[in-house]
Amino acid sequence: MCIYERVALFGIMIAGLIGAIAPRKIALRWVAIIIWGYAAWRGLDLAWEHTMLQLNPSPFASCDFFVNFPEWLPLDKWAPAVFEATGDCTVRQWDFLGLDMPQWLIGIYAAYLLVAIIVAISQFFPSHKKA
């Protein structure tokens, strides 16, 4: 699951790059905002599911042993050091201030999603340009 959470983070970074290409072009800006919001939502959903697996371990609920990327985007083959699954989702590998990685990601992705929503709403209000 952490691999998919990582992909969601890369989705947010790609959205930022798309938005930075031509921020004045409305269509490109909306594409970036939509990708940003979707990646943040999927990241939040995955981090929540990962946290539930760690807090409530069950022999009937586990994560995939191998990542399932589409054939046209085999990230695990292109960059195995970053996208190859190597561990068990139910094992807490590290923590910081009492929270482990997926718990921190819940807060991080929630913040990304909140800011994406605020930015999307702000698109409907004209900016005040000084002459």
GROMACS .gro file of C-alpha atoms in nm:
model
  131
    1MET     CA    1   0.000   0.000   0.000
    2CYS     CA    2   0.286   0.236   0.066
    3ILE     CA    3   0.383   0.202  -0.301
    4TYR     CA    4   0.038   0.323  -0.410
    5GLU     CA    5   0.056   0.603  -0.150
    6ARG     CA    6   0.388   0.701  -0.307
    7VAL     CA    7   0.227   0.705  -0.653
    8ALA     CA    8  -0.043   0.940  -0.519
    9LEU     CA    9   0.230   1.173  -0.396
   10PHE     CA   10   0.392   1.166  -0.739
   11GLY     CA   11   0.048   1.247  -0.885
   12ILE     CA   12   0.037   1.562  -0.672
   13MET     CA   13   0.388   1.655  -0.788
   14ILE     CA   14   0.292   1.599  -1.155
   15ALA     CA   15  -0.016   1.818  -1.103
   16GLY     CA   16   0.211   2.091  -0.968
   17LEU     CA   17   0.435   2.067  -1.274
   18ILE     CA   18   0.136   2.081  -1.508
   19GLY     CA   19   0.004   2.387  -1.326
   20ALA     CA   20   0.346   2.552  -1.338
   21ILE     CA   21   0.379   2.510  -1.715
   22ALA     CA   22   0.126   2.781  -1.795
   23PRO     CA   23  -0.067   2.900  -1.489
   24ARG     CA   24  -0.255   3.163  -1.689
   25LYS     CA   25  -0.412   2.903  -1.921
   26ILE     CA   26  -0.743   2.814  -1.758
   27ALA     CA   27  -0.779   2.467  -1.914
   28LEU     CA   28  -0.430   2.358  -1.809
   29ARG     CA   29  -0.483   2.502  -1.462
   30TRP     CA   30  -0.807   2.303  -1.421
   31VAL     CA   31  -0.639   1.984  -1.541
   32ALA     CA   32  -0.372   2.036  -1.274
   33ILE     CA   33  -0.630   2.106  -1.003
   34ILE     CA   34  -0.833   1.797  -1.095
   35ILE     CA   35  -0.524   1.573  -1.093
   36TRP     CA   36  -0.414   1.728  -0.764
   37GLY     CA   37  -0.752   1.673  -0.601
   38TYR     CA   38  -0.786   1.318  -0.729
   39ALA     CA   39  -0.434   1.220  -0.623
   40ALA     CA   40  -0.487   1.374  -0.278
   41TRP     CA   41  -0.821   1.193  -0.238
   42ARG     CA   42  -0.676   0.856  -0.347
   43GLY     CA   43  -0.373   0.908  -0.123
   44LEU     CA   44  -0.598   0.986   0.173
   45ASP     CA   45  -0.813   0.681   0.101
   46LEU     CA   46  -0.507   0.454   0.071
   47ALA     CA   47  -0.344   0.594   0.385
   48TRP     CA   48  -0.667   0.540   0.579
   49GLU     CA   49  -0.694   0.181   0.457
   50HIS     CA   50  -0.326   0.121   0.537
   51THR     CA   51  -0.371   0.262   0.887
   52MET     CA   52  -0.672   0.039   0.947
   53LEU     CA   53  -0.468  -0.265   0.839
   54GLN     CA   54  -0.199  -0.173   1.091
   55LEU     CA   55  -0.430  -0.085   1.380
   56ASN     CA   56  -0.666  -0.380   1.325
   57PRO     CA   57  -0.456  -0.664   1.184
   58SER     CA   58  -0.654  -0.956   1.050
   59PRO     CA   59  -0.548  -1.273   0.869
   60PHE     CA   60  -0.838  -1.212   0.628
   61ALA     CA   61  -0.742  -0.857   0.532
   62SER     CA   62  -0.400  -0.787   0.389
   63CYS     CA   63  -0.236  -0.587   0.118
   64ASP     CA   64  -0.121  -0.715  -0.220
   65PHE     CA   65   0.211  -0.898  -0.228
   66PHE     CA   66   0.290  -0.750  -0.570
   67VAL     CA   67   0.203  -0.408  -0.708
   68ASN     CA   68  -0.045  -0.398  -0.995
   69PHE     CA   69   0.045  -0.123  -1.237
   70PRO     CA   70  -0.106  -0.106  -1.586
   71GLU     CA   71   0.100  -0.258  -1.866
   72TRP     CA   72   0.147   0.086  -2.023
   73LEU     CA   73   0.293   0.226  -1.695
   74PRO     CA   74   0.511  -0.043  -1.530
   75LEU     CA   75   0.662   0.183  -1.264
   76ASP     CA   76   0.789  -0.116  -1.067
   77LYS     CA   77   0.997  -0.217  -1.372
   78TRP     CA   78   1.112   0.134  -1.460
   79ALA     CA   79   1.214   0.235  -1.107
   80PRO     CA   80   1.220  -0.075  -0.887
   81ALA     CA   81   1.404   0.099  -0.604
   82VAL     CA   82   1.109   0.335  -0.564
   83PHE     CA   83   0.805   0.132  -0.673
   84GLU     CA   84   0.878  -0.233  -0.595
   85ALA     CA   85   0.686  -0.383  -0.301
   86THR     CA   86   0.923  -0.524  -0.040
   87GLY     CA   87   0.735  -0.538   0.290
   88ASP     CA   88   0.420  -0.629   0.478
   89CYS     CA   89   0.157  -0.357   0.512
   90THR     CA   90   0.060  -0.461   0.864
   91VAL     CA   91   0.413  -0.414   1.002
   92ARG     CA   92   0.488  -0.075   1.154
   93GLN     CA   93   0.828   0.007   1.009
   94TRP     CA   94   0.892   0.344   1.174
   95ASP     CA   95   0.718   0.609   1.377
   96PHE     CA   96   0.767   0.975   1.455
   97LEU     CA   97   0.608   1.142   1.757
   98GLY     CA   98   0.403   0.827   1.819
   99LEU     CA   99   0.249   0.808   1.470
  100ASP     CA  100   0.360   0.574   1.196
  101MET     CA  101   0.394   0.652   0.825
  102PRO     CA  102   0.034   0.594   0.709
  103GLN     CA  103  -0.102   0.792   1.005
  104TRP     CA  104   0.117   1.087   0.908
  105LEU     CA  105   0.006   1.047   0.548
  106ILE     CA  106  -0.358   1.079   0.652
  107GLY     CA  107  -0.282   1.429   0.780
  108ILE     CA  108  -0.062   1.517   0.485
  109TYR     CA  109  -0.310   1.402   0.221
  110ALA     CA  110  -0.600   1.565   0.408
  111ALA     CA  111  -0.407   1.895   0.401
  112TYR     CA  112  -0.334   1.853   0.028
  113LEU     CA  113  -0.700   1.780  -0.039
  114LEU     CA  114  -0.820   2.076   0.168
  115VAL     CA  115  -0.586   2.315  -0.013
  116ALA     CA  116  -0.688   2.167  -0.351
  117ILE     CA  117  -1.055   2.232  -0.267
  118ILE     CA  118  -0.978   2.588  -0.157
  119VAL     CA  119  -0.779   2.652  -0.476
  120ALA     CA  120  -1.058   2.503  -0.690
  121ILE     CA  121  -1.320   2.724  -0.521
  122SER     CA  122  -1.096   3.029  -0.561
  123GLN     CA  123  -1.103   2.981  -0.939
  124PHE     CA  124  -1.462   3.108  -0.942
  125PHE     CA  125  -1.368   3.445  -0.792
  126PRO     CA  126  -1.191   3.710  -0.998
  127SER     CA  127  -0.847   3.815  -0.889
  128HIS     CA  128  -0.791   4.179  -0.807
  129LYS     CA  129  -0.528   4.307  -1.048
  130LYS     CA  130  -0.357   4.633  -0.972
  131ALA     CA  131  -0.304   4.865  -1.265
   0.00000   0.00000   0.00000
